[in-house]
Amino acid sequence: MPNYLPEPFRIKVVEPIHMITLEERRRILEKAGYNVFNIPSDKIYIDLLTDSGTGAMSDRQWAGLNLGDESYAHCRNWFHFEKAIRELTGLKYIIPTHQGRAAENLLFSTVAKDGMIIPNNNHFDTTRANIIANGGVPLDLVIDEGKDPSLEYPFKGNVNITKLENVIKEYGKENIPVMMLTITNNSGGGQPVSIKNIKDVKEVVSRYGIPLFFDACRFAENAYFIKIREEGHGNTSVKEIVKEMFSYADGCTMSAKKDGLANIGGFIALNNDSLAERIKERLILIEGFLTYGGMAGRDLEAVARGLEEVMDEDYLAYRISQVKFLGDLLEEAGVPILKPTGGHAVYIDARKFMEHIPQSQFPGQSLVVSIYLQAGIRTVEIGSLMFAHKDPRSGEIVYPDLDLVRLALPRRVYTSAHLRYVADSIIKSYNNRKNLRGMKIVEHGESNLRHFIARLYFVD
Ligand code: F0G
């Protein structure tokens, strides 16, 4: 039996969940076009679609909601929000947004011009889409170790420094307005980036005058991995590690729906005066005034309190061990998962799980559908459905390195008994894997964000 840490909280409020019948699940899948984004949440028993905005807030956060000051400008909660983020990041300008992708939109619509290159370890889907929508070109430069799901390596989110330097030389620093670094690297398996790699990236880009921005959604989970995996950091507090991480950043975008422990919210923070001015102007145009950016006063308060709570090391130890617990249960039964387990999710290697289904037939999506049908559990594909795209030059379809199914764990929501049920159900699907069939897209295949809206069916 894998090790686990008991939850460092008691449950004060509960939300009932129910299982519906197999027949009903079959009917619902058909109606949803075999896309789990289309399934009503009350038809789901355990929802592992995302860890974004789905967490349970603490009593302290709920108390904070009652202190919401809904004045239009410069409300009380804004000052708390700004202070919490400034203390965390040390950055000069704090610009609130209603969630992470709004921060991305503001950044890339301000800095990206036609054909400009934006490198990252791996871009998340909304980041990639926001860059493309603004005429830019997203580039993924994660290390090769990060592309091998079965390889145990402590920092699979690291950037390949040689590749980064070559990209800058090839395209020219004037064509690279910003370097992004996603911590932890969601599309690559929730894998952390080491302090050493952050430092090395900063050293390279600053030599060319390119600013370094974190996609900081899961900064606290990243910092905890540095504490337990990177030599020389075992005795440093997470708070100190976070401080050091951000000391190398010129800015960040953040979805507070993850390590902000809130249900909504986000921000951009940065040092550059003229860039901040331009972003603020756009903020007023599309999100809201400078001190609320699309959030209510009470949401600002929940985020401020969440950012303070998330660095609690008892919480982080439990969080990381909960993900590992689920991963260990699956691995012991032979289910191929991405190793080591990451910060917010267990990722199943769908191509290995179903070697008989080619990438062109979306093995990950077939598994997602099967897991819902068999057990009422909603998961998400992070693979060919999400990322395969036509190369604009050759016209050929480029497939992603990995076809994964993500079991994302909402923060502070499910207990280890829930996770045992999840593991048992997936192990059943694994033992039945030969019967799973490939899939094809029947509607909305051309969209850059097709995984949200596509309708699918089984191949003959
Ligand atoms: N960057 C990363 C690394 C993310 O994981 C997400 C969201 C975003 C940006 C965008 O933030 O949702 O607040 O607009 N990830 C969620 C997920 C949706 O399921 O992984 P958002």
Short mmCIF file of C-alpha atoms and ligand atoms in Angstrom, two decimals:
data_model
loop_
_atom_site.label_atom_id
_atom_site.label_comp_id
_atom_site.label_asym_id
_atom_site.label_seq_id
_atom_site.Cartn_x
_atom_site.Cartn_y
_atom_site.Cartn_z
CA MET A 1 0.00 0.00 0.00
CA PRO A 2 1.49 3.37 -1.02
CA ASN A 3 2.23 5.93 1.68
CA TYR A 4 -0.07 8.87 2.18
CA LEU A 5 -0.45 11.80 4.53
CA PRO A 6 -3.85 12.38 6.16
CA GLU A 7 -5.63 15.56 5.05
CA PRO A 8 -4.41 18.51 7.19
CA PHE A 9 -7.99 19.82 7.60
CA ARG A 10 -11.39 18.79 8.91
CA ILE A 11 -14.47 18.89 6.67
CA LYS A 12 -16.96 21.52 7.82
CA VAL A 13 -19.31 21.76 4.83
CA VAL A 14 -20.18 18.91 2.46
CA GLU A 15 -21.55 18.77 -1.08
CA PRO A 16 -23.38 15.52 -1.93
CA ILE A 17 -22.36 13.61 -5.06
CA HIS A 18 -24.35 10.85 -6.75
CA MET A 19 -23.69 8.05 -9.18
CA ILE A 20 -26.11 7.64 -12.08
CA THR A 21 -26.71 4.37 -13.96
CA LEU A 22 -24.52 2.97 -16.72
CA GLU A 23 -27.40 3.33 -19.18
CA GLU A 24 -27.78 7.01 -18.30
CA ARG A 25 -24.05 7.60 -18.68
CA ARG A 26 -24.12 5.95 -22.09
CA ARG A 27 -26.98 8.21 -23.20
CA ILE A 28 -25.31 11.34 -21.81
CA LEU A 29 -22.04 10.60 -23.61
CA GLU A 30 -23.85 10.26 -26.91
CA LYS A 31 -25.70 13.53 -26.35
CA ALA A 32 -22.39 15.22 -25.39
CA GLY A 33 -20.76 14.18 -28.68
CA TYR A 34 -18.25 12.10 -26.66
CA ASN A 35 -16.75 15.35 -25.38
CA VAL A 36 -16.76 15.40 -21.58
CA PHE A 37 -16.78 19.22 -21.50
CA ASN A 38 -20.42 18.90 -22.61
CA ILE A 39 -21.53 16.73 -19.65
CA PRO A 40 -23.62 18.44 -16.94
CA SER A 41 -21.70 18.33 -13.65
CA ASP A 42 -24.53 16.64 -11.73
CA LYS A 43 -24.09 13.65 -14.04
CA ILE A 44 -20.55 13.21 -12.81
CA TYR A 45 -19.58 11.20 -9.74
CA ILE A 46 -15.96 12.33 -9.35
CA ASP A 47 -14.78 15.31 -11.35
CA LEU A 48 -11.07 15.30 -12.20
CA LEU A 49 -11.46 17.49 -15.29
CA THR A 50 -9.36 20.24 -13.81
CA ASP A 51 -7.76 21.62 -10.66
CA SER A 52 -8.68 25.11 -11.85
CA GLY A 53 -11.21 27.03 -9.76
CA THR A 54 -12.54 23.73 -8.41
CA GLY A 55 -10.80 23.75 -5.02
CA ALA A 56 -12.43 24.09 -1.60
CA MET A 57 -11.78 27.42 0.07
CA SER A 58 -10.83 27.54 3.74
CA ASP A 59 -13.02 28.95 6.52
CA ARG A 60 -10.67 31.93 6.55
CA GLN A 61 -11.30 32.55 2.84
CA TRP A 62 -15.07 32.19 3.26
CA ALA A 63 -14.93 34.65 6.14
CA GLY A 64 -13.03 36.98 3.81
CA LEU A 65 -15.87 36.89 1.27
CA ASN A 66 -18.09 38.58 3.86
CA LEU A 67 -15.57 41.39 4.06
CA GLY A 68 -15.90 42.10 0.34
CA ASP A 69 -15.92 45.84 -0.32
CA GLU A 70 -17.76 46.33 -3.59
CA SER A 71 -16.73 49.94 -4.18
CA TYR A 72 -15.88 50.47 -7.83
CA ALA A 73 -12.40 51.90 -7.34
CA HIS A 74 -9.68 51.24 -4.77
CA CYS A 75 -11.77 48.99 -2.55
CA ARG A 76 -10.28 47.67 0.71
CA ASN A 77 -9.72 44.19 -0.73
CA TRP A 78 -7.65 45.58 -3.61
CA PHE A 79 -5.03 46.81 -1.15
CA HIS A 80 -4.85 43.36 0.48
CA PHE A 81 -4.66 41.68 -2.96
CA GLU A 82 -1.91 44.01 -4.13
CA LYS A 83 0.11 43.59 -0.92
CA ALA A 84 -0.15 39.79 -0.97
CA ILE A 85 1.08 39.62 -4.59
CA ARG A 86 3.81 42.20 -4.09
CA GLU A 87 5.14 40.32 -1.07
CA LEU A 88 5.07 37.10 -3.04
CA THR A 89 6.60 38.28 -6.31
CA GLY A 90 8.50 41.46 -5.43
CA LEU A 91 7.22 42.87 -8.75
CA LYS A 92 6.37 46.54 -9.17
CA TYR A 93 3.03 46.62 -11.00
CA ILE A 94 0.13 44.34 -10.05
CA ILE A 95 -2.67 44.20 -12.60
CA PRO A 96 -5.78 42.17 -11.67
CA THR A 97 -7.65 40.06 -14.25
CA HIS A 98 -10.65 37.77 -13.93
CA GLN A 99 -8.53 34.68 -14.74
CA GLY A 100 -5.25 33.55 -16.26
CA ARG A 101 -6.12 33.67 -19.94
CA ALA A 102 -7.22 37.30 -19.65
CA ALA A 103 -3.73 38.05 -18.31
CA GLU A 104 -2.26 36.17 -21.29
CA ASN A 105 -4.46 38.07 -23.71
CA LEU A 106 -3.40 41.41 -22.23
CA LEU A 107 0.28 40.48 -22.35
CA PHE A 108 0.41 39.01 -25.86
CA SER A 109 -1.89 41.57 -27.46
CA THR A 110 0.55 44.17 -26.14
CA VAL A 111 3.91 42.55 -26.97
CA ALA A 112 3.38 40.04 -29.82
CA LYS A 113 3.49 41.25 -33.40
CA ASP A 114 3.11 39.18 -36.57
CA GLY A 115 5.53 36.27 -36.70
CA MET A 116 7.17 36.97 -33.33
CA ILE A 117 8.41 33.97 -31.42
CA ILE A 118 7.39 33.23 -27.81
CA PRO A 119 9.37 30.35 -26.29
CA ASN A 120 8.36 28.40 -23.18
CA ASN A 121 9.10 25.02 -21.65
CA ASN A 122 5.61 23.97 -22.83
CA HIS A 123 2.82 26.42 -23.52
CA PHE A 124 -0.55 25.58 -22.00
CA ASP A 125 -3.42 25.47 -24.52
CA THR A 126 -4.86 28.92 -23.75
CA THR A 127 -1.38 30.47 -23.77
CA ARG A 128 -0.63 28.90 -27.14
CA ALA A 129 -4.01 30.03 -28.52
CA ASN A 130 -3.61 33.59 -27.20
CA ILE A 131 -0.18 33.88 -28.84
CA ILE A 132 -1.50 32.57 -32.17
CA ALA A 133 -4.57 34.82 -32.00
CA ASN A 134 -2.20 37.81 -31.71
CA GLY A 135 -0.06 36.75 -34.68
CA GLY A 136 2.79 35.23 -32.64
CA VAL A 137 4.40 31.81 -32.86
CA PRO A 138 4.55 29.66 -29.70
CA LEU A 139 7.66 27.46 -29.31
CA ASP A 140 8.11 24.61 -26.82
CA LEU A 141 11.68 24.08 -25.60
CA VAL A 142 11.32 21.58 -22.77
CA ILE A 143 14.30 19.25 -22.18
CA ASP A 144 14.22 15.85 -23.91
CA GLU A 145 13.80 14.11 -20.53
CA GLY A 146 10.47 15.93 -20.25
CA LYS A 147 9.18 14.14 -23.35
CA ASP A 148 9.79 10.61 -22.09
CA PRO A 149 6.84 9.65 -19.87
CA SER A 150 8.48 6.65 -18.22
CA LEU A 151 11.75 8.38 -17.32
CA GLU A 152 12.21 9.28 -13.64
CA TYR A 153 13.80 12.73 -13.62
CA PRO A 154 13.28 15.32 -10.87
CA PHE A 155 12.78 18.45 -13.00
CA LYS A 156 11.11 17.43 -16.23
CA GLY A 157 9.76 20.97 -16.68
CA ASN A 158 13.24 22.39 -17.32
CA VAL A 159 14.05 24.30 -20.50
CA ASN A 160 16.73 23.06 -22.89
CA ILE A 161 19.22 25.93 -22.52
CA THR A 162 21.18 25.13 -25.69
CA LYS A 163 17.98 25.09 -27.74
CA LEU A 164 16.91 28.38 -26.17
CA GLU A 165 20.17 30.06 -27.11
CA ASN A 166 19.97 28.66 -30.66
CA VAL A 167 16.40 29.92 -31.05
CA ILE A 168 17.44 33.42 -29.99
CA LYS A 169 20.35 33.37 -32.47
CA GLU A 170 18.18 31.98 -35.29
CA TYR A 171 15.21 34.34 -34.94
CA GLY A 172 16.98 37.38 -33.46
CA LYS A 173 16.33 38.95 -30.06
CA GLU A 174 14.19 41.67 -31.65
CA ASN A 175 11.69 38.98 -32.70
CA ILE A 176 11.34 37.49 -29.22
CA PRO A 177 9.37 39.96 -27.07
CA VAL A 178 9.20 37.71 -24.01
CA MET A 179 10.38 34.34 -22.71
CA MET A 180 7.72 32.40 -20.80
CA LEU A 181 8.35 29.69 -18.22
CA THR A 182 5.43 27.61 -16.97
CA ILE A 183 5.82 26.57 -13.32
CA THR A 184 4.88 23.80 -12.91
CA ASN A 185 4.77 22.64 -16.51
CA ASN A 186 1.13 21.62 -16.94
CA SER A 187 1.20 20.38 -20.56
CA GLY A 188 4.33 18.34 -19.77
CA GLY A 189 2.76 16.56 -16.79
CA GLY A 190 2.67 19.10 -13.94
CA GLN A 191 6.45 18.79 -13.76
CA PRO A 192 8.57 21.32 -11.87
CA VAL A 193 11.37 23.60 -13.05
CA SER A 194 14.50 23.72 -10.86
CA ILE A 195 15.94 26.91 -9.41
CA LYS A 196 19.11 26.17 -11.34
CA ASN A 197 17.20 26.04 -14.63
CA ILE A 198 15.26 29.22 -13.82
CA LYS A 199 18.61 30.93 -13.15
CA ASP A 200 20.14 29.59 -16.37
CA VAL A 201 17.14 30.71 -18.45
CA LYS A 202 17.32 34.15 -16.87
CA GLU A 203 21.05 34.36 -17.55
CA VAL A 204 20.59 33.56 -21.27
CA VAL A 205 17.59 35.79 -21.97
CA SER A 206 18.92 38.76 -20.02
CA ARG A 207 22.12 38.65 -22.09
CA TYR A 208 19.88 39.40 -25.08
CA GLY A 209 17.62 41.87 -23.25
CA ILE A 210 14.58 39.56 -23.41
CA PRO A 211 12.30 39.72 -20.33
CA LEU A 212 11.46 36.49 -18.47
CA PHE A 213 7.82 35.98 -17.49
CA PHE A 214 6.53 33.09 -15.41
CA ASP A 215 3.22 31.45 -16.12
CA ALA A 216 2.94 31.15 -12.36
CA CYS A 217 -0.36 29.26 -11.84
CA ARG A 218 1.26 26.55 -9.71
CA PHE A 219 4.24 28.40 -8.24
CA ALA A 220 3.82 26.98 -4.72
CA GLU A 221 3.73 23.36 -5.91
CA ASN A 222 6.86 24.12 -7.97
CA ALA A 223 8.58 25.61 -4.92
CA TYR A 224 7.71 22.57 -2.80
CA PHE A 225 9.28 20.26 -5.40
CA ILE A 226 12.43 22.40 -5.29
CA LYS A 227 12.48 21.97 -1.51
CA ILE A 228 12.18 18.17 -1.63
CA ARG A 229 14.08 17.43 -4.84
CA GLU A 230 16.77 20.03 -5.49
CA GLU A 231 20.04 19.70 -3.67
CA GLY A 232 20.76 22.40 -1.13
CA HIS A 233 17.13 23.48 -0.66
CA GLY A 234 15.86 20.91 1.87
CA ASN A 235 16.22 23.31 4.78
CA THR A 236 14.94 26.41 3.01
CA SER A 237 11.31 27.40 3.63
CA VAL A 238 8.87 27.37 0.70
CA LYS A 239 8.38 31.11 1.25
CA GLU A 240 12.10 31.70 0.78
CA ILE A 241 12.19 29.47 -2.31
CA VAL A 242 9.22 31.34 -3.81
CA LYS A 243 11.04 34.60 -3.17
CA GLU A 244 14.16 33.34 -4.90
CA MET A 245 12.17 31.98 -7.88
CA PHE A 246 10.48 35.32 -8.44
CA SER A 247 13.73 37.24 -8.01
CA TYR A 248 14.64 35.98 -11.52
CA ALA A 249 11.32 37.03 -13.10
CA ASP A 250 10.64 40.31 -14.88
CA GLY A 251 6.96 39.57 -14.73
CA CYS A 252 4.34 36.85 -14.55
CA THR A 253 0.85 35.90 -15.60
CA MET A 254 -1.15 33.94 -13.07
CA SER A 255 -4.43 32.12 -12.84
CA ALA A 256 -5.40 32.40 -9.16
CA LYS A 257 -7.77 29.46 -9.75
CA LYS A 258 -4.87 27.11 -9.04
CA ASP A 259 -2.36 28.06 -6.34
CA GLY A 260 -4.43 31.13 -5.49
CA LEU A 261 -6.80 28.57 -3.90
CA ALA A 262 -9.73 30.60 -5.25
CA ASN A 263 -12.63 29.84 -7.58
CA ILE A 264 -11.91 32.78 -9.88
CA GLY A 265 -9.23 35.40 -10.37
CA GLY A 266 -5.85 36.15 -11.85
CA PHE A 267 -3.29 38.85 -12.49
CA ILE A 268 -0.27 40.08 -14.40
CA ALA A 269 2.62 41.45 -12.41
CA LEU A 270 5.65 43.13 -13.98
CA ASN A 271 8.45 45.65 -13.56
CA ASN A 272 8.59 47.41 -16.92
CA ASP A 273 7.02 50.91 -16.68
CA SER A 274 5.96 51.46 -20.29
CA LEU A 275 4.69 47.91 -20.77
CA ALA A 276 2.64 48.23 -17.57
CA GLU A 277 1.15 51.50 -18.84
CA ARG A 278 0.06 49.91 -22.12
CA ILE A 279 -1.37 46.84 -20.40
CA LYS A 280 -3.29 48.97 -17.90
CA GLU A 281 -4.91 50.89 -20.72
CA ARG A 282 -6.06 47.67 -22.36
CA LEU A 283 -7.20 46.36 -18.97
CA ILE A 284 -9.70 49.19 -18.61
CA LEU A 285 -10.92 48.53 -22.13
CA ILE A 286 -11.54 44.81 -21.78
CA GLU A 287 -11.52 43.71 -18.10
CA GLY A 288 -12.35 46.57 -15.78
CA PHE A 289 -10.83 49.31 -13.66
CA LEU A 290 -7.21 48.99 -12.48
CA THR A 291 -8.14 47.86 -8.98
CA TYR A 292 -10.58 45.05 -9.76
CA GLY A 293 -9.90 43.81 -13.32
CA GLY A 294 -13.06 41.75 -13.67
CA MET A 295 -13.28 40.48 -10.09
CA ALA A 296 -15.66 41.39 -7.30
CA GLY A 297 -14.12 42.85 -4.13
CA ARG A 298 -14.87 39.59 -2.30
CA ASP A 299 -12.96 37.60 -4.95
CA LEU A 300 -9.92 39.84 -4.50
CA GLU A 301 -10.06 39.02 -0.79
CA ALA A 302 -10.35 35.24 -1.40
CA VAL A 303 -7.31 35.33 -3.69
CA ALA A 304 -5.25 37.44 -1.26
CA ARG A 305 -5.99 34.97 1.55
CA GLY A 306 -5.46 31.96 -0.73
CA LEU A 307 -2.02 33.14 -1.80
CA GLU A 308 -1.03 33.42 1.85
CA GLU A 309 -2.39 29.95 2.72
CA VAL A 310 -0.95 28.07 -0.23
CA MET A 311 2.61 28.32 1.08
CA ASP A 312 1.72 26.36 4.24
CA GLU A 313 4.11 23.44 4.11
CA ASP A 314 1.73 20.95 5.80
CA TYR A 315 -0.76 21.71 3.03
CA LEU A 316 1.85 21.35 0.28
CA ALA A 317 3.24 18.09 1.73
CA TYR A 318 -0.28 16.62 1.77
CA ARG A 319 -1.08 17.99 -1.68
CA ILE A 320 1.98 16.51 -3.37
CA SER A 321 1.63 13.21 -1.47
CA GLN A 322 -2.05 12.91 -2.44
CA VAL A 323 -1.12 13.07 -6.13
CA LYS A 324 1.65 10.53 -5.54
CA PHE A 325 -0.74 8.23 -3.64
CA LEU A 326 -3.06 8.00 -6.65
CA GLY A 327 -0.09 7.57 -9.00
CA ASP A 328 1.37 4.77 -6.85
CA LEU A 329 -1.93 2.86 -6.76
CA LEU A 330 -2.08 2.94 -10.57
CA GLU A 331 1.56 2.12 -11.07
CA GLU A 332 1.42 -0.88 -8.75
CA ALA A 333 -1.30 -2.33 -10.99
CA GLY A 334 0.83 -1.78 -14.11
CA VAL A 335 -1.06 1.23 -15.52
CA PRO A 336 1.47 3.33 -17.50
CA ILE A 337 1.66 6.79 -15.95
CA LEU A 338 3.94 9.73 -16.45
CA LYS A 339 6.74 9.54 -13.90
CA PRO A 340 7.43 10.95 -11.45
CA THR A 341 3.96 12.20 -10.51
CA GLY A 342 3.61 15.96 -10.79
CA GLY A 343 2.10 18.65 -8.60
CA HIS A 344 -1.59 18.74 -9.43
CA ALA A 345 -2.45 15.64 -11.40
CA VAL A 346 -1.63 12.11 -12.40
CA TYR A 347 -1.16 11.74 -16.13
CA ILE A 348 -1.81 8.40 -17.84
CA ASP A 349 0.33 7.61 -20.86
CA ALA A 350 -2.56 6.89 -23.21
CA ARG A 351 -0.45 5.70 -26.12
CA LYS A 352 1.15 3.03 -23.98
CA PHE A 353 -2.19 2.22 -22.36
CA MET A 354 -3.71 1.50 -25.79
CA GLU A 355 -0.95 0.57 -28.18
CA HIS A 356 -3.53 -0.58 -30.73
CA ILE A 357 -4.94 2.95 -31.26
CA PRO A 358 -2.83 5.32 -33.45
CA GLN A 359 -2.39 9.00 -32.53
CA SER A 360 -4.62 9.99 -35.43
CA GLN A 361 -7.49 8.19 -33.64
CA PHE A 362 -7.14 10.03 -30.33
CA PRO A 363 -6.21 7.24 -27.89
CA GLY A 364 -6.43 9.67 -24.96
CA GLN A 365 -9.97 10.72 -25.79
CA SER A 366 -11.02 7.09 -26.15
CA LEU A 367 -9.72 6.46 -22.62
CA VAL A 368 -11.45 9.57 -21.23
CA VAL A 369 -14.74 8.34 -22.68
CA SER A 370 -14.23 4.84 -21.29
CA ILE A 371 -13.41 6.10 -17.77
CA TYR A 372 -16.60 8.17 -17.68
CA LEU A 373 -18.72 5.36 -19.05
CA GLN A 374 -17.36 2.76 -16.64
CA ALA A 375 -17.12 4.81 -13.46
CA GLY A 376 -18.73 8.27 -13.80
CA ILE A 377 -15.32 9.91 -13.46
CA ARG A 378 -14.54 12.94 -15.65
CA THR A 379 -10.92 13.31 -16.77
CA VAL A 380 -9.37 15.25 -19.65
CA GLU A 381 -7.32 14.48 -22.73
CA ILE A 382 -4.04 16.38 -23.10
CA GLY A 383 -2.76 15.02 -26.37
CA SER A 384 -3.65 14.88 -30.05
CA LEU A 385 -7.17 16.21 -29.67
CA MET A 386 -5.82 19.24 -27.80
CA PHE A 387 -2.56 19.84 -29.64
CA ALA A 388 -2.29 18.13 -33.07
CA HIS A 389 -2.32 20.86 -35.71
CA LYS A 390 -1.57 21.47 -39.36
CA ASP A 391 1.91 22.84 -40.06
CA PRO A 392 1.21 26.11 -41.91
CA ARG A 393 4.21 25.56 -44.22
CA SER A 394 4.01 21.85 -45.10
CA GLY A 395 0.28 21.36 -44.52
CA GLU A 396 1.09 18.15 -42.65
CA ILE A 397 -0.42 17.27 -39.30
CA VAL A 398 2.04 17.65 -36.44
CA TYR A 399 1.29 15.42 -33.45
CA PRO A 400 2.35 16.23 -29.89
CA ASP A 401 5.14 14.22 -28.22
CA LEU A 402 2.76 12.88 -25.60
CA ASP A 403 -0.82 11.63 -25.59
CA LEU A 404 -1.90 11.94 -21.98
CA VAL A 405 -5.06 11.61 -19.94
CA ARG A 406 -4.96 13.89 -16.94
CA LEU A 407 -6.54 13.10 -13.60
CA ALA A 408 -6.39 16.57 -12.06
CA LEU A 409 -7.03 16.77 -8.34
CA PRO A 410 -9.06 19.76 -7.15
CA ARG A 411 -7.40 21.22 -4.06
CA ARG A 412 -8.75 20.05 -0.67
CA VAL A 413 -11.82 18.38 -2.23
CA TYR A 414 -11.49 14.59 -2.50
CA THR A 415 -10.34 12.16 0.20
CA SER A 416 -8.11 9.14 -0.18
CA ALA A 417 -11.22 6.89 -0.33
CA HIS A 418 -12.31 8.78 -3.45
CA LEU A 419 -8.86 8.28 -4.91
CA ARG A 420 -8.96 4.54 -4.21
CA TYR A 421 -12.24 4.36 -6.13
CA VAL A 422 -10.65 6.28 -9.01
CA ALA A 423 -7.65 3.95 -9.09
CA ASP A 424 -9.81 0.79 -8.95
CA SER A 425 -11.98 2.04 -11.83
CA ILE A 426 -9.03 2.91 -14.05
CA ILE A 427 -7.36 -0.41 -13.33
CA LYS A 428 -10.59 -2.08 -14.56
CA SER A 429 -10.42 -0.02 -17.78
CA TYR A 430 -6.79 -1.07 -18.12
CA ASN A 431 -7.61 -4.73 -17.85
CA ASN A 432 -10.27 -4.22 -20.50
CA ARG A 433 -8.12 -2.00 -22.76
CA LYS A 434 -8.11 -4.27 -25.82
CA ASN A 435 -11.83 -3.52 -26.28
CA LEU A 436 -11.35 0.26 -26.49
CA ARG A 437 -11.80 1.81 -29.95
CA GLY A 438 -10.23 4.77 -31.70
CA MET A 439 -12.20 7.98 -32.31
CA LYS A 440 -12.69 10.55 -35.04
CA ILE A 441 -13.82 14.18 -34.96
CA VAL A 442 -17.18 14.74 -36.59
CA GLU A 443 -17.61 18.47 -35.84
CA HIS A 444 -15.40 21.53 -35.06
CA GLY A 445 -12.08 19.88 -35.96
CA GLU A 446 -10.50 23.09 -37.32
CA SER A 447 -10.62 25.29 -34.20
CA ASN A 448 -7.39 26.05 -32.28
CA LEU A 449 -9.33 25.19 -29.13
CA ARG A 450 -11.23 22.29 -30.64
CA HIS A 451 -10.91 20.03 -27.57
CA PHE A 452 -13.46 22.26 -25.81
CA ILE A 453 -16.07 22.11 -28.56
CA ALA A 454 -15.40 19.18 -30.91
CA ARG A 455 -17.92 16.36 -31.26
CA LEU A 456 -16.50 12.91 -31.79
CA TYR A 457 -17.54 9.35 -32.56
CA PHE A 458 -15.87 5.96 -32.68
CA VAL A 459 -14.06 4.85 -35.84
CA ASP A 460 -15.60 1.86 -37.63
N1 F0G B 1 -1.52 28.63 -17.78
C1 F0G B 1 -1.54 27.37 -17.30
C2 F0G B 1 -0.27 26.63 -17.08
C3 F0G B 1 -2.77 26.77 -17.00
O1 F0G B 1 -2.78 25.53 -16.51
C4 F0G B 1 -3.97 27.49 -17.22
C5 F0G B 1 -5.26 26.90 -16.96
C6 F0G B 1 -3.89 28.80 -17.70
C7 F0G B 1 -2.64 29.34 -17.97
C8 F0G B 1 -5.11 29.65 -17.95
O2 F0G B 1 -5.71 30.03 -16.76
O3 F0G B 1 -7.98 28.95 -16.79
O4 F0G B 1 -7.50 30.89 -15.31
O5 F0G B 1 -7.68 31.20 -17.74
N2 F0G B 1 -5.41 25.69 -16.79
C9 F0G B 1 -6.63 24.97 -16.49
C10 F0G B 1 -6.36 23.49 -16.54
C11 F0G B 1 -7.81 25.37 -17.29
O6 F0G B 1 -7.32 22.73 -16.54
O7 F0G B 1 -5.19 23.09 -16.53
P1 F0G B 1 -7.30 30.28 -16.66
#
